[in-house]
XYZ file of C-alpha atoms in Angstrom:
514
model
C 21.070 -9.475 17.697
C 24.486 -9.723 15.793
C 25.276 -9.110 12.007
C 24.641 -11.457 9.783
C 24.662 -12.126 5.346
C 21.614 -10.074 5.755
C 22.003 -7.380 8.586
C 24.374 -4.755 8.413
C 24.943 -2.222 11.571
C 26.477 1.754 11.409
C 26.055 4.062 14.230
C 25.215 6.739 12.872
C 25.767 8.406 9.261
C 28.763 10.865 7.992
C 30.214 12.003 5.349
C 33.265 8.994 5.505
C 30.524 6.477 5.941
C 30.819 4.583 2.926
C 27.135 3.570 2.789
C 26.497 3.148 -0.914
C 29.120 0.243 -0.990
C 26.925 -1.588 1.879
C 23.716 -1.003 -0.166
C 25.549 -2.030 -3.476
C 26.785 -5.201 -1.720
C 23.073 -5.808 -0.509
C 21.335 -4.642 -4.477
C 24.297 -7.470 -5.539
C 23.511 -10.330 -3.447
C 20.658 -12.663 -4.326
C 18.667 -12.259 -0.898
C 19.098 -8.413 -0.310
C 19.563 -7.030 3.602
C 18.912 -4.624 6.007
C 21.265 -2.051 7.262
C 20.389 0.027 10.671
C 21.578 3.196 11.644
C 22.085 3.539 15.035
C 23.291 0.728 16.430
C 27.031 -0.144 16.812
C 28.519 -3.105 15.932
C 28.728 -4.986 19.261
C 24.642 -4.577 18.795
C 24.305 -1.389 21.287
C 21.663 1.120 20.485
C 22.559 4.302 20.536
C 20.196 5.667 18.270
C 19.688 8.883 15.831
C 19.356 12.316 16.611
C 17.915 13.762 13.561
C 15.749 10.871 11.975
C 14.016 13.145 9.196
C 17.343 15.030 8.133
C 18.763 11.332 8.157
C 16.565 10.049 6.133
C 16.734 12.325 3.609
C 20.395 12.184 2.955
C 19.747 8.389 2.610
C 17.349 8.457 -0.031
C 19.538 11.242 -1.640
C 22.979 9.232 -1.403
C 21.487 6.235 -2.874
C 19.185 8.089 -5.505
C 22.282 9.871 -7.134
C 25.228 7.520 -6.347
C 24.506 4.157 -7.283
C 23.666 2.937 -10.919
C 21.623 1.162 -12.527
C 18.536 3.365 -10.488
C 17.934 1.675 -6.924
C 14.637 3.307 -7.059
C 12.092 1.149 -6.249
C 14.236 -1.314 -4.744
C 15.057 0.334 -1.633
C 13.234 1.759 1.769
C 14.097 3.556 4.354
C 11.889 3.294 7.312
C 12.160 5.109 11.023
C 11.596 2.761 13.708
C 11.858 2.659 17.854
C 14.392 0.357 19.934
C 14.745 0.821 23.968
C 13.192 3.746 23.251
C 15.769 5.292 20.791
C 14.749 6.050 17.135
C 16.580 4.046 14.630
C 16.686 3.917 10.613
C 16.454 0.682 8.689
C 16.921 0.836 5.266
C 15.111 -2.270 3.124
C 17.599 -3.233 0.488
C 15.893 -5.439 -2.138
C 17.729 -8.089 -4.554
C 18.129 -5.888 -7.878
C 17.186 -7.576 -11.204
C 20.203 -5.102 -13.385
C 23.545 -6.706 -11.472
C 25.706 -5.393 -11.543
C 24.954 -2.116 -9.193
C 27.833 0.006 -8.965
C 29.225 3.357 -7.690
C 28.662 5.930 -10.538
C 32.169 7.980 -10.075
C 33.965 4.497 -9.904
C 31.446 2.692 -13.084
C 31.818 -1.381 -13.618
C 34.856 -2.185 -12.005
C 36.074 -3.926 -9.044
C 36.698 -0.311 -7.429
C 32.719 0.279 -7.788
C 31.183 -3.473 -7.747
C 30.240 -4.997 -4.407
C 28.572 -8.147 -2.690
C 27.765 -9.541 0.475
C 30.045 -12.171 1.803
C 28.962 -13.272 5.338
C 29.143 -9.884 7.292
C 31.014 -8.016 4.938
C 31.070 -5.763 1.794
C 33.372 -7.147 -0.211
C 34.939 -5.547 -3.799
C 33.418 -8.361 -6.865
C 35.823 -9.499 -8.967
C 35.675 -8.766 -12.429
C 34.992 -12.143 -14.073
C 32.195 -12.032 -11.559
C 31.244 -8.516 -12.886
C 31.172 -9.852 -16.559
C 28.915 -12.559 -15.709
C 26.664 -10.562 -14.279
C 26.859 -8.043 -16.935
C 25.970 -10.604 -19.632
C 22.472 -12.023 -17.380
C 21.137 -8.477 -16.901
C 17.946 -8.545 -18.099
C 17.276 -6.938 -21.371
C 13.727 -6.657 -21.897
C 12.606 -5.043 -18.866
C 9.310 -2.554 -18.779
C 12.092 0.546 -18.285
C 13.870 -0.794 -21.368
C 11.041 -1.734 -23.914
C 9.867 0.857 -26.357
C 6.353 2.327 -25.745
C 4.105 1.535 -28.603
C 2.733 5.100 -28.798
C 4.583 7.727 -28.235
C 1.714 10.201 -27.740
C 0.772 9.655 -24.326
C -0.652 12.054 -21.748
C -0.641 11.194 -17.679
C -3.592 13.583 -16.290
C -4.413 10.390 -14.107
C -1.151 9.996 -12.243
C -0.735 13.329 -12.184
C -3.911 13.598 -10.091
C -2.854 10.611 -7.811
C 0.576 12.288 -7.323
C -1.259 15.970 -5.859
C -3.447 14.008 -3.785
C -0.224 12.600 -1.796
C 0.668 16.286 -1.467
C 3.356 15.470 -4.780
C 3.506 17.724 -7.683
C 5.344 16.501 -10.302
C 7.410 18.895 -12.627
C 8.297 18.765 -16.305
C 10.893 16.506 -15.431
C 8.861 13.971 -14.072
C 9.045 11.399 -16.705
C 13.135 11.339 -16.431
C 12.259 11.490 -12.295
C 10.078 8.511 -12.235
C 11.910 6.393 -14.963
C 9.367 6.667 -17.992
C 11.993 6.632 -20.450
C 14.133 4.388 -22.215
C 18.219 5.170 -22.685
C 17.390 6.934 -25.987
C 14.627 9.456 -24.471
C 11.655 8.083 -25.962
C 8.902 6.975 -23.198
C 8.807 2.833 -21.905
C 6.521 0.049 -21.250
C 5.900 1.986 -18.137
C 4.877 5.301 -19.194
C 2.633 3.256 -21.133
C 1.231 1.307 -18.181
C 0.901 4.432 -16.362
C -0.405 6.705 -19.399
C -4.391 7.787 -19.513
C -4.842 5.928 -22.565
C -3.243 2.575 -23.462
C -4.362 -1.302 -24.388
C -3.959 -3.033 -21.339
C -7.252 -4.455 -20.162
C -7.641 -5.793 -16.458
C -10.317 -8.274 -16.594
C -12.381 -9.539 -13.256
C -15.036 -12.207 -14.196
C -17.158 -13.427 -11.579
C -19.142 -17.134 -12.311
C -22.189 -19.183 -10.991
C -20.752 -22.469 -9.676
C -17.089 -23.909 -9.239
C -16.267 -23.360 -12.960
C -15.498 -21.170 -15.536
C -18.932 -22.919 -17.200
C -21.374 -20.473 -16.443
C -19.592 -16.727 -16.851
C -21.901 -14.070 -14.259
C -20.403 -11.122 -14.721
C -17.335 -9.972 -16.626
C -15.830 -6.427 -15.972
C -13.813 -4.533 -17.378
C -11.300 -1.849 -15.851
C -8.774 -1.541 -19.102
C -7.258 0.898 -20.888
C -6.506 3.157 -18.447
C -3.976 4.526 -16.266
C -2.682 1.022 -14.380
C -3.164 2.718 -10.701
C -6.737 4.320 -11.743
C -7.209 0.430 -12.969
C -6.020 -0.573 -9.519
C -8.031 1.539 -7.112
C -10.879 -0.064 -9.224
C -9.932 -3.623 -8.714
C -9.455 -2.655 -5.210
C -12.731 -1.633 -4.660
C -14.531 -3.756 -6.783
C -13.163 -6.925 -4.672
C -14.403 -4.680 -1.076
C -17.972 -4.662 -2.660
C -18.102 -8.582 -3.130
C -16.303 -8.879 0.064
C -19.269 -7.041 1.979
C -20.048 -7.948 5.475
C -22.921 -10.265 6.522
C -24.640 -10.451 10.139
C -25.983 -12.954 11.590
C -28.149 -12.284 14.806
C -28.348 -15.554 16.953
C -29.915 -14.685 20.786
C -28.044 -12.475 22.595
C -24.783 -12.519 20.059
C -24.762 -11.142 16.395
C -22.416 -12.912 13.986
C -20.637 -10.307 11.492
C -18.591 -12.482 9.094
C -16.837 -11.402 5.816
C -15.923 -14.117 3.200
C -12.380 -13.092 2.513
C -9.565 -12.003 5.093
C -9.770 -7.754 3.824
C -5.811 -7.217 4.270
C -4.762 -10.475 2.876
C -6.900 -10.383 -0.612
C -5.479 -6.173 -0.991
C -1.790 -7.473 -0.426
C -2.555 -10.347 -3.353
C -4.447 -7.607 -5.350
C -1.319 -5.216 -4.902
C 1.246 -7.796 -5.481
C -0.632 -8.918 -8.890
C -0.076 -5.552 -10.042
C 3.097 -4.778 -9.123
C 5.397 -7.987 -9.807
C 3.238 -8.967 -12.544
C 4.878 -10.219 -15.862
C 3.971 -7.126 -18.589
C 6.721 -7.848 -20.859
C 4.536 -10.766 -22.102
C 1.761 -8.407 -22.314
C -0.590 -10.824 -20.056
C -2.057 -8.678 -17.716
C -3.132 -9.800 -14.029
C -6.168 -11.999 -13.911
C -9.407 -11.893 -11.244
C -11.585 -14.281 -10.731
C -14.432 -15.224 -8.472
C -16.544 -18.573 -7.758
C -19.151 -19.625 -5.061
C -16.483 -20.928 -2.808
C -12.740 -18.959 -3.968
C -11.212 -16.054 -5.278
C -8.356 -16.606 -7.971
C -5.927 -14.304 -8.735
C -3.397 -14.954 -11.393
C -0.377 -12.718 -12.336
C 1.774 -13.541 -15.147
C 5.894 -14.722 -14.703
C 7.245 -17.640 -12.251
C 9.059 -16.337 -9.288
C 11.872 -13.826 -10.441
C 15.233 -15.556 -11.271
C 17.096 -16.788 -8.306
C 14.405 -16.748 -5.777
C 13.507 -20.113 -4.382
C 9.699 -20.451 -3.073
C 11.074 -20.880 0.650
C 12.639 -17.092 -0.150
C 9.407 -16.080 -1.346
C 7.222 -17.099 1.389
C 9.878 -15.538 4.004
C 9.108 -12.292 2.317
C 12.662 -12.066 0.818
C 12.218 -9.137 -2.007
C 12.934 -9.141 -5.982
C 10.941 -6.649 -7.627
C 10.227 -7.786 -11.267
C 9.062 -4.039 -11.760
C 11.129 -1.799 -9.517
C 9.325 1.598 -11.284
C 5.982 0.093 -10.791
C 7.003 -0.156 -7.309
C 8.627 3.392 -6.906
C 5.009 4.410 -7.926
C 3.106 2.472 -6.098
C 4.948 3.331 -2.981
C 4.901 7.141 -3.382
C 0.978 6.732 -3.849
C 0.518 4.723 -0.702
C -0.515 1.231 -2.287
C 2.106 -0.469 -0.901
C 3.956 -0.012 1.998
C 7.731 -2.018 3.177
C 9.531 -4.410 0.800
C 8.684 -7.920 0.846
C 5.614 -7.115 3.574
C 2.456 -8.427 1.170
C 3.372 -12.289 1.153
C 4.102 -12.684 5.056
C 0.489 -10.515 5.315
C -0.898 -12.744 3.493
C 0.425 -15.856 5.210
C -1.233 -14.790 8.756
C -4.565 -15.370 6.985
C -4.131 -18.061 4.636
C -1.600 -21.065 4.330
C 1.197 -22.015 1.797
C -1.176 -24.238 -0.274
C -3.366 -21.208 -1.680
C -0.242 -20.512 -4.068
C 0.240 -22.378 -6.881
C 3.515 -21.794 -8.658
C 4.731 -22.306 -12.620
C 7.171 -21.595 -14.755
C 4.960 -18.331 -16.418
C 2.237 -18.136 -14.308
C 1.488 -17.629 -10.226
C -2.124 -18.370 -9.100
C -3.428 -17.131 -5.567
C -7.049 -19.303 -4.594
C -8.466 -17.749 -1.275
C -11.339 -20.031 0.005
C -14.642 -18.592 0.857
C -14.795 -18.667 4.148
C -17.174 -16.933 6.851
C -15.059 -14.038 8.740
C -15.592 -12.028 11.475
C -15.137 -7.890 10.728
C -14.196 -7.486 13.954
C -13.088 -5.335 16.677
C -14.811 -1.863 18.555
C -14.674 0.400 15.744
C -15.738 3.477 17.453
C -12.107 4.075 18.147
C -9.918 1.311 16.657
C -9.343 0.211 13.206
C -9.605 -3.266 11.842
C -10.257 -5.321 14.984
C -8.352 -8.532 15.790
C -7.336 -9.206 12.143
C -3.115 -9.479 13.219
C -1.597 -12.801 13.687
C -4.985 -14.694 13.647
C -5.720 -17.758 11.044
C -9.343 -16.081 9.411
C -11.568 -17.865 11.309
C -15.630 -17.050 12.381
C -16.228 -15.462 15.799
C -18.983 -14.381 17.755
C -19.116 -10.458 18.759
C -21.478 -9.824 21.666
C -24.290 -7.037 20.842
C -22.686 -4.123 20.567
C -23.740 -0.473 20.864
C -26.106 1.458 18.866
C -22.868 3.404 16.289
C -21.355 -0.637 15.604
C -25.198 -1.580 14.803
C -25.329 1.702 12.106
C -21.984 0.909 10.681
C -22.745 -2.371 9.889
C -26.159 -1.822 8.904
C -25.166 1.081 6.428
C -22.868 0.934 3.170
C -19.278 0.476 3.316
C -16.553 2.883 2.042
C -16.615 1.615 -1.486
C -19.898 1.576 -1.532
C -20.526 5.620 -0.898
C -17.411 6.317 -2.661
C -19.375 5.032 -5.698
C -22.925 6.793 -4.835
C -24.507 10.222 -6.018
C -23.048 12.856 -3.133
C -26.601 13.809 -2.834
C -27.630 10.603 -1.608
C -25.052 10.264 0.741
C -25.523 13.506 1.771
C -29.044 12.297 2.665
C -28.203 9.155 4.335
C -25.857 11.435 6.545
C -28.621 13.820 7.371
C -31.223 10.788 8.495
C -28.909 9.455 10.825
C -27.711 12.821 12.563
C -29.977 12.565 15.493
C -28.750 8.845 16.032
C -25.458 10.100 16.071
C -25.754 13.413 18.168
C -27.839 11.091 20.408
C -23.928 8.724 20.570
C -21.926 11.625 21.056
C -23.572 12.970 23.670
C -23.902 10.105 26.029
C -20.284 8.544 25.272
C -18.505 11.490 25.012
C -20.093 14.531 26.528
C -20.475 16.132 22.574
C -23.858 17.057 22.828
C -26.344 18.363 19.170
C -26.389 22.082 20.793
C -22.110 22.453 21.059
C -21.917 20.535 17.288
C -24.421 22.750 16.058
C -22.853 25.968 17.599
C -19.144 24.829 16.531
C -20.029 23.682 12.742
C -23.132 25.621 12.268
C -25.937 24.533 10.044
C -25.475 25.558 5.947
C -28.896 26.857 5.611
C -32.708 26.264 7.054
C -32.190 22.858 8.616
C -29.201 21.521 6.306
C -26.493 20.447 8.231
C -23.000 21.784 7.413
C -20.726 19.928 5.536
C -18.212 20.577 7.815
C -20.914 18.536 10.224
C -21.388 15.936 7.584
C -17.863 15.348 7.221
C -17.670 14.687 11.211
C -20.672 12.221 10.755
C -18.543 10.162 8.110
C -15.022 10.317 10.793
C -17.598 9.179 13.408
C -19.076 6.091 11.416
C -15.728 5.029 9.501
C -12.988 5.777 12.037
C -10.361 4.643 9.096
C -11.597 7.031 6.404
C -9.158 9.333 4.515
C -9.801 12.964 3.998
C -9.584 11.839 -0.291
C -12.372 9.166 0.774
C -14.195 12.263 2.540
C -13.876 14.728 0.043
C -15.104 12.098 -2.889
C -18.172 11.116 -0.603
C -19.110 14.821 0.194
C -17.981 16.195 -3.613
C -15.550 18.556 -1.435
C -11.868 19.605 -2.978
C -9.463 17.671 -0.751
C -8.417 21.028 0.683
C -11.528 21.870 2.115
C -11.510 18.834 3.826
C -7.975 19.414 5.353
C -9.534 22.916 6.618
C -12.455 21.093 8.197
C -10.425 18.328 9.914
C -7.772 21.297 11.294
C -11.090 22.727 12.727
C -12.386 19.638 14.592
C -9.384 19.127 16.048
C -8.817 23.071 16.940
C -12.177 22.151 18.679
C -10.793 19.378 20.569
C -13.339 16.819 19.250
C -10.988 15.062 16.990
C -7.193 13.321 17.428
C -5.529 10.929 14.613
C -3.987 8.073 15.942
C -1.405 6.132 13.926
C -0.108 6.972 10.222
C -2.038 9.018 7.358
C -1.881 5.049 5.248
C -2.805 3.093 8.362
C -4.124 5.666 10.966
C -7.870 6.209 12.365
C -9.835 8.834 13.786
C -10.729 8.962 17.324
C -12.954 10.953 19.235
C -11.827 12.757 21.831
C -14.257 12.736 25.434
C -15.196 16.596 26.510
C -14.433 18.230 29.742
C -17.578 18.474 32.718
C -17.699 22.309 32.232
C -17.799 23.723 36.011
């Protein structure tokens, strides 16, 4: 693979590197890029020695060097090539052209833009035009209403991603405006404030006959988004169908492609019109409106090839450092290997997502794997033969949401009813018999079971679960958690495959003892 108006190649990173003119050029031009580290520019790989220390003087170089703030439009991402680690950093279109080198301000010395494979210096008429489209009414630019806000809810999602945010965190994650005061986005993000998310849900086609009308407003916009979230997994709950020898488990929404809608409603959403997002369900669709066209300069074929223009670039700082969303420009293509083009409906101030109803398979072994055969597939129904006795108690007990939402006495209950079932899977799949789980996490008291034990139960069940899902289920701190997961795998029952976002849990098979 060569360079191109959108690739960029370095071998490896140094001081005389001049890498914040290549991201400038990239933040300048109306499609964005990638650069990789570690390959030469004849295409060789060579790859990079220290890939963490790397990465951090990446994020650092661009963080501090380049103005207006890049945060949020950039990411820089470790990946493998003939078998050599290599950094890509994700440069997205920026919506404040132009981007320039602070030391060197708005001038040709510190303006840049792509031109075929190169960086080159912008001209300065070019600069002024830019200069006088910036957009002036963006959500870091617009006044907060109140000025009396508090943010124990973010503060909460930042700990449990191992963050702690300091007294400068408002200045750190772009809360203010020029003049100190806090922004549209504190605002958004604030415990208190008058945004209301609404998610109706109707009998029939129409919007005749209203069902159900919830409400997850003002509120912090990510505790507002974790509810949407799992609101949507509830009505999205799996159905089975046993027909002779084969049981049918169908779901009637692709799971990854309606959270990459939900997510990108949020994020790229419109809030300077102070429309929020818009949810919607019928017998045979979901609709999911966000307010705003597609961002200035990018065409619909750009869109659907995943080409990046945040309209919010600190919503999507935060929504990145919390784990909702992942790579730049990843939620449309996601969405695209479930549903086609035609599901989007595009206007000047609105963008409408419809997702038919259609029967899906859950899919896949999950004592082991997570998700099934979801990748690359059109949603479609397919027939799973009879599986074994931990697939027929997963699907015949509550999802996720479902517990994360129940009394932890209950599920504490439901755990303890099914440990014999459980013990009874362990032992015959993978040599963990009741005695050695008993004698390694001990029983709390008469014939309670641990929670350490319970904990295990849940892991076994939901191979996906996180130890925050764990610890809400249970009503146990996330640390204790942590502490029993370091034990199981201390133990040499437990081993996480894959990342903390997208990882699972498997089960590791015991040793014959001679």
């Amino acid at each position: 693979m060569t360079e191109t108006n959108r690739i960029e190649y370095k071998e490896k990173l140094t001081k005389e590197l001049d890498l914040e003119k290549e991201v400038i050029a990239f933040l300048n031009y109306h499609e964005g890029g990638y650069i990789y580290v570690g390959i030469d520019k004849a295409g060789n790989v060579v790859g990079v020695e220290d890939v963490d220390g790397d990465m951090l003087k990446i994020k650092d170089r661009i963080k501090h060097n380049i103005s207006p703030s890049a945060m949020g439009l950039f990411d820089v991402v470790a990946e493998e090539k003939e078998g050599k680690a290599l950094l890509k950093i994700v440069v997205a279109s920026g919506s404040e052209k132009p981007y320039f080198k602070r030391k060197y301000g708005m001038s040709e010395k510190g303006c840049f833009i792509r031109n075929g494979t190169a960086a080159d210096p912008m001209p300065q008429k070019m600069i002024d035009e830019f200069f006088e489209k910036r957009t002036k009414t963006s959500i870091g630019k617009i006044k907060s209403s109140r000025q009396d806000l508090s943010f124990e809810q973010l503060k909460i999602y930042y700990e449990a991603q191992g963050i702690a945010l300091n007294k400068q965190f408002a200045k750190n994650l772009e809360l203010l405006t020029e003049a100190g005061e806090y922004n549209y986005v504190a605002y958004l993000m604030a415990d208190q404030n008058g945004t209301s998310i609404k998610l109706a849900k109707y009998n029939g086609l129409t919007r005749a006959d209203l069902a159900e009308n919830t409400d997850f407003g003002y509120e912090s916009l990510i505790k507002a988004t974790k509810q949407t979230l799992a609101k949507f997994d509830l009505e999205n709950k799996t159905h089975s169908r046993i027909t002779g020898s084969e049981r049918v488990d169908q779901r009637p929404w692709s799971p990854i492609a309606l959270r990459e809608a939900i997510l990108n409603a949020f994020v790229h959403n419109d809030f300077t019109t102070e429309v929020p997002p818009k949810f919607e369900i019928f017998d045979d669709r979901i609709e999911i409106t966000s307010s705003g066209g597609l961002p200035n300069g990018l065409s619909q074929q750009e869109f659907f090839e995943g080409f990046s223009v945040p309209r919010n670039k600190e919503l999507m700082r935060i929504y990145k450092d919390l784990g909702l969303v992942e790579q730049l420009g990843s939620g449309v293509p996601r969405i695209l290997e479930s549903y086609g083009k035609e599901c989007f409906t595009f206007s000047e101030n609105f963008l409408r997502m419809s997702f038919p109803k259609t029967h899906t398979k859950e899919g896949g072994q999950i004592g082991g794997q997570k998700g099934g055969q979801m990748g690359g597939q059109k949603w479609q129904t397919e027939s799973i033969k009879e599986a074994d006795i931990l697939e027929q108690l997963r699907y015949n007990s509550d999802s996720i949401a479902e517990l994360l939402v129940s009394l932890p006495e209950k599920n504490r209950k439901f755990l303890h009813s099914k440990f014999a079932l459980i013990a009874g899977y362990l032992q015959d799949n993978f040599r963990i018999t009741s005695g050695k789980l008993q004698e390694s996490f001990g029983k709390a008291s008469g014939k309670k079971l641990s929670n350490q034990l319970l904990a295990f139960e849940l892991i076994v069940i939901y191979p996906e679960i996180t130890a925050e899902e764990i610890g809400t289920i249970l009503e146990l701190s996330e640390r204790t958690v942590y502490t029993y997961l370091k034990n199981l795998r201390t133990e040499g029952v437990l081993e996480r495959k894959g990342s903390r976002k997208d990882g699972y849990w498997d089960v590791k098979k015991q040793e014959i003892e001679k």
